[in-house]
Short mmCIF file of C-alpha atoms in Angstrom, two decimals:
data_model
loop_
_atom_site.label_atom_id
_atom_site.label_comp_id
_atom_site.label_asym_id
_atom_site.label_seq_id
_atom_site.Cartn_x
_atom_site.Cartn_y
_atom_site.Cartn_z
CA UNK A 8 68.71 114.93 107.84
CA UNK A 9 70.33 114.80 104.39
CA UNK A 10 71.59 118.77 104.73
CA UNK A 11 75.14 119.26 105.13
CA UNK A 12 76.28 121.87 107.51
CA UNK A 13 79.50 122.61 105.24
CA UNK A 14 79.52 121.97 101.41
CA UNK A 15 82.26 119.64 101.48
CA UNK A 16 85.18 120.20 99.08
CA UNK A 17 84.31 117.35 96.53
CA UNK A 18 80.84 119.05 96.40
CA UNK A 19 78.68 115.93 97.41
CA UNK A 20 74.85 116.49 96.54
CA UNK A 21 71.88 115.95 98.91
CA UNK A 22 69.78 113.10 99.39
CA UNK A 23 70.28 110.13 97.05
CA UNK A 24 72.12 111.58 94.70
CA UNK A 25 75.28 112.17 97.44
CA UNK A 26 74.66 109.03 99.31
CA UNK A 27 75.52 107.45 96.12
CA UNK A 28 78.44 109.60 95.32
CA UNK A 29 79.46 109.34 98.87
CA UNK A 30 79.33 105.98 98.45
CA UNK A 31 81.69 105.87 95.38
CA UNK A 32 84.21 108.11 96.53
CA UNK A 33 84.51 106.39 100.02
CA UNK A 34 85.10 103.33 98.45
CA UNK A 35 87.54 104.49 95.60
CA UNK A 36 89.21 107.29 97.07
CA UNK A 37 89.00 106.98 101.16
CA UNK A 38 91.85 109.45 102.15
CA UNK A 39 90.69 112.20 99.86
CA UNK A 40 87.05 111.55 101.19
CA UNK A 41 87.66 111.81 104.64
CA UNK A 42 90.08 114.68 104.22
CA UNK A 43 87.20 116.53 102.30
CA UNK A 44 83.95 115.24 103.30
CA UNK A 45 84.05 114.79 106.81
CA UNK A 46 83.05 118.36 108.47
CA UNK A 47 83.04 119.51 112.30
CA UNK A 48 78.98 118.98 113.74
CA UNK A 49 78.14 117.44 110.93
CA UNK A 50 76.69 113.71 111.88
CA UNK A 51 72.97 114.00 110.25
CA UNK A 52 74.83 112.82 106.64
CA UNK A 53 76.81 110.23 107.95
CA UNK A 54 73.84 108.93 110.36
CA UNK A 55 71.83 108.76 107.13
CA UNK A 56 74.24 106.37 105.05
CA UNK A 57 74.63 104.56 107.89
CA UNK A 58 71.25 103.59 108.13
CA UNK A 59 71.18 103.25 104.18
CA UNK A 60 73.86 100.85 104.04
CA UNK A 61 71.92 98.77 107.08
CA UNK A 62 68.88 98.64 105.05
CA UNK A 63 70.79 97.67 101.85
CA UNK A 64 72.60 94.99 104.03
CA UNK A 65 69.40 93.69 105.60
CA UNK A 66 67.56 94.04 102.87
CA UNK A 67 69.38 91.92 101.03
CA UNK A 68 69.99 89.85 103.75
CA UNK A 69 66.01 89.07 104.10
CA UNK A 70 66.03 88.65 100.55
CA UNK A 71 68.77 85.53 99.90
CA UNK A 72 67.62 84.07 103.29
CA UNK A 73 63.97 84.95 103.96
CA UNK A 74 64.11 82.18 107.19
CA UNK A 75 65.55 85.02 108.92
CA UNK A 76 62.97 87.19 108.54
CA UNK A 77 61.24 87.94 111.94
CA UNK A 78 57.76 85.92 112.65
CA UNK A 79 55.21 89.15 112.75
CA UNK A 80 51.22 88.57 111.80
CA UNK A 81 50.86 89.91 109.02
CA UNK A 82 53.14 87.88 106.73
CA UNK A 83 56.62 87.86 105.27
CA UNK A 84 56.34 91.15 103.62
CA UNK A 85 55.02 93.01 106.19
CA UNK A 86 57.52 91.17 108.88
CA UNK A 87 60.28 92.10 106.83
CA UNK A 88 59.17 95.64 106.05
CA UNK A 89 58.65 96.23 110.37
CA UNK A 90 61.89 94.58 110.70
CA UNK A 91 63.55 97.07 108.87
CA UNK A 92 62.05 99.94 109.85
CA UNK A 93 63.47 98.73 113.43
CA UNK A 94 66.91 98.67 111.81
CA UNK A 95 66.60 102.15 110.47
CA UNK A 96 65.37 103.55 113.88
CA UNK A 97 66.75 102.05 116.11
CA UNK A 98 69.43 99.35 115.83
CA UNK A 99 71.60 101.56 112.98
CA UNK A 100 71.95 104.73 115.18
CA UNK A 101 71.90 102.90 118.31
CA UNK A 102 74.97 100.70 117.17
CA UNK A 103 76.55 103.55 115.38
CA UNK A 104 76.72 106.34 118.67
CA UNK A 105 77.73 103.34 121.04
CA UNK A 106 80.85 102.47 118.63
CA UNK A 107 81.65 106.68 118.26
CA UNK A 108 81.17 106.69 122.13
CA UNK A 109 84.04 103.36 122.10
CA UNK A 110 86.00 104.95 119.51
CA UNK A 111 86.04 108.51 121.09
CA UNK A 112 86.82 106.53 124.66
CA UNK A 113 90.01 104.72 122.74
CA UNK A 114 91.56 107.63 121.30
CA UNK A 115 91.73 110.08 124.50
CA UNK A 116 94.85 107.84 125.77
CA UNK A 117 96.58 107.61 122.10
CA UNK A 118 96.27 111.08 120.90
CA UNK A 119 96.38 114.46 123.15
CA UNK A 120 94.82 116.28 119.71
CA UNK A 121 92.27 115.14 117.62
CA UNK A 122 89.03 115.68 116.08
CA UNK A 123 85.68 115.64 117.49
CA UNK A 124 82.84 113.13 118.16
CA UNK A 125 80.96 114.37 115.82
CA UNK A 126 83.79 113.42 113.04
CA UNK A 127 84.53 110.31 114.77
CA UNK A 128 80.78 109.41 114.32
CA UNK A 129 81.21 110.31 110.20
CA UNK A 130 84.15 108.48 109.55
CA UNK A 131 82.41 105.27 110.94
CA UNK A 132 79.10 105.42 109.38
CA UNK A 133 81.39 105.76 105.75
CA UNK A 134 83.65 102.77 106.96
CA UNK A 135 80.65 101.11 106.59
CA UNK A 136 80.45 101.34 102.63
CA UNK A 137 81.63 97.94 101.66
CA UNK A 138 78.76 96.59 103.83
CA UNK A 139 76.27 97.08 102.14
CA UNK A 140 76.99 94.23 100.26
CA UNK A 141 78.09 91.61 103.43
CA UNK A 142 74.90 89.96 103.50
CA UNK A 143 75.64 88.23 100.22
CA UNK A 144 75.86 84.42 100.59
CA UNK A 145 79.24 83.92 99.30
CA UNK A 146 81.71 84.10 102.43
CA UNK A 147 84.34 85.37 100.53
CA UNK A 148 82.43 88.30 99.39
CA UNK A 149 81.26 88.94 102.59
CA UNK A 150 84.52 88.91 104.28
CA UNK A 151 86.20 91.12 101.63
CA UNK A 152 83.22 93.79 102.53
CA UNK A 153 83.93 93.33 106.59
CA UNK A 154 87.64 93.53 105.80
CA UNK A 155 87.66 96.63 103.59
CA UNK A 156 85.33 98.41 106.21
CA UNK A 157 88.18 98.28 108.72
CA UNK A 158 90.37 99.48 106.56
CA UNK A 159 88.75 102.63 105.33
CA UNK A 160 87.64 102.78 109.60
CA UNK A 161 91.54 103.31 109.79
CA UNK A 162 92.40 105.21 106.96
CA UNK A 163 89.76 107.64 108.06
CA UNK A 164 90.87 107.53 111.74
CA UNK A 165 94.17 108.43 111.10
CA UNK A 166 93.03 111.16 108.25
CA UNK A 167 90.21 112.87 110.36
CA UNK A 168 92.36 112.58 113.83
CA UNK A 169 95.66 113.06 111.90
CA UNK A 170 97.22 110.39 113.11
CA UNK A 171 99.82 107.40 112.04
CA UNK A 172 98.22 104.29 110.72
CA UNK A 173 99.66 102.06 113.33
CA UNK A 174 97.94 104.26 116.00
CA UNK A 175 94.74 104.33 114.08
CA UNK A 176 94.99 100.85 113.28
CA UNK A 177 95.36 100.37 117.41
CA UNK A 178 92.78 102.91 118.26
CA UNK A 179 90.09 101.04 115.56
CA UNK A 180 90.45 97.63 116.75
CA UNK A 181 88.00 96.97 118.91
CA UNK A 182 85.48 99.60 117.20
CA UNK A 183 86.05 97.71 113.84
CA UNK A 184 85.82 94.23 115.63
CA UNK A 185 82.26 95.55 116.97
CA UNK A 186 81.13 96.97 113.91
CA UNK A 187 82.59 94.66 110.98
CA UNK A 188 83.33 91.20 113.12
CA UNK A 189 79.92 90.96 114.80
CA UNK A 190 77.52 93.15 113.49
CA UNK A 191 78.32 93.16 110.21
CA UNK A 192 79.07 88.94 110.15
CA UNK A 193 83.13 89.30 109.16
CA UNK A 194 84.21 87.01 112.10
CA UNK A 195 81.81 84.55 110.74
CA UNK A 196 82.49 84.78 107.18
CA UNK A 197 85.98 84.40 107.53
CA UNK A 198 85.63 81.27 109.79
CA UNK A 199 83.38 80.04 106.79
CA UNK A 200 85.75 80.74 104.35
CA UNK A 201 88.74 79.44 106.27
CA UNK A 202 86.85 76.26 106.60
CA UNK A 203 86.28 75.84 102.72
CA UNK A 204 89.58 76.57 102.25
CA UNK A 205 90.80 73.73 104.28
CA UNK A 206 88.39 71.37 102.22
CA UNK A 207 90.93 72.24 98.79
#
């Protein structure tokens, strides 16, 4: 799952080692990582960080508010730890195809030539980067991590499809208000942090 069909350019390792680097370099550099690390038939990479970064964001989710943690006998730990393994099964991948499938759907009317499904699929599992970190309780934080995720969803439409921004940006918005407003908890953080605002 963690075997790369192509070496990409920027020579990512396997396993931990290049979701951690992919990590890094999605975050710091996203055009240069989506020009060079985003390969034809590729998805098994990108469906693995995906489900890294929902662990990470569950994880800590569970872990600064354990009153979400699903009732299951067997206790907290064990709730938490089946909860998870749901997340990494099912909900991740599930979530992930049916925004690729949206995404794909959204860009046949924009652009006559573009990429496949299989890079559509890449670029957002690797949008998802900031979010690894959007369960934090601090609404500000969160919503910085849901809005960078769009972002780097339309820098690395428009790289991978090659495509202007603007029609990225069009193509992405109901794929990034899926993935980062919902699922992710951006609509919710910003509403929170809109509302402390008004309290200054």
């Amino acid at each position: 799952m963690t075997t790369w069909v192509e070496t990409p350019r920027e020579g990512r390792d396997r396993g931990l080692t290049g979701i951690l680097r992919a990590w890094v370099a999605v975050v710091v550099r996203p055009r240069q990582f989506f020009r060079d690390g985003v390969a034809p038939g590729d998805q098994a990479p990108g469906l693995v960080f995906a489900i890294a970064v929902a662990l990470v964001y569950q994880g800590l989710g569970f872990a600064f508010e354990p009153a979400t943690i699903p009732a299951i006998e067997g206790g907290p730990l064990v709730s938490a730890l089946v909860a998870l393994l749901v997340v990494a099964l099912f909900v991740a991948p599930a979530l992930l195809h049916l925004t690729a499938a949206i995404q794909t759907a959204l860009l046949i009317p924009l652009l006559s030539r573009r990429a496949g499904v299989s890079e559509t699929v890449q670029v957002i599992a690797y949008a998802a980067a900031p979010c690894a970190f959007a369960s934090l309780p601090i609404p500000g934080v969160r919503a910085l991590c849901a809005v960078y995720g769009a972002v780097l969803l339309v820098v690395g439409i428009s790289e991978v499809h090659q495509t202007t921004v603007p029609k990225a940006a069009l193509a992405a918005a109901v794929p990034a208000g899926v993935v980062f407003g919902y699922a992710f908890g951006g609509f919710r953080a910003l509403s929170e942090l809109a509302a402390a605002l008004a309290l200054v």
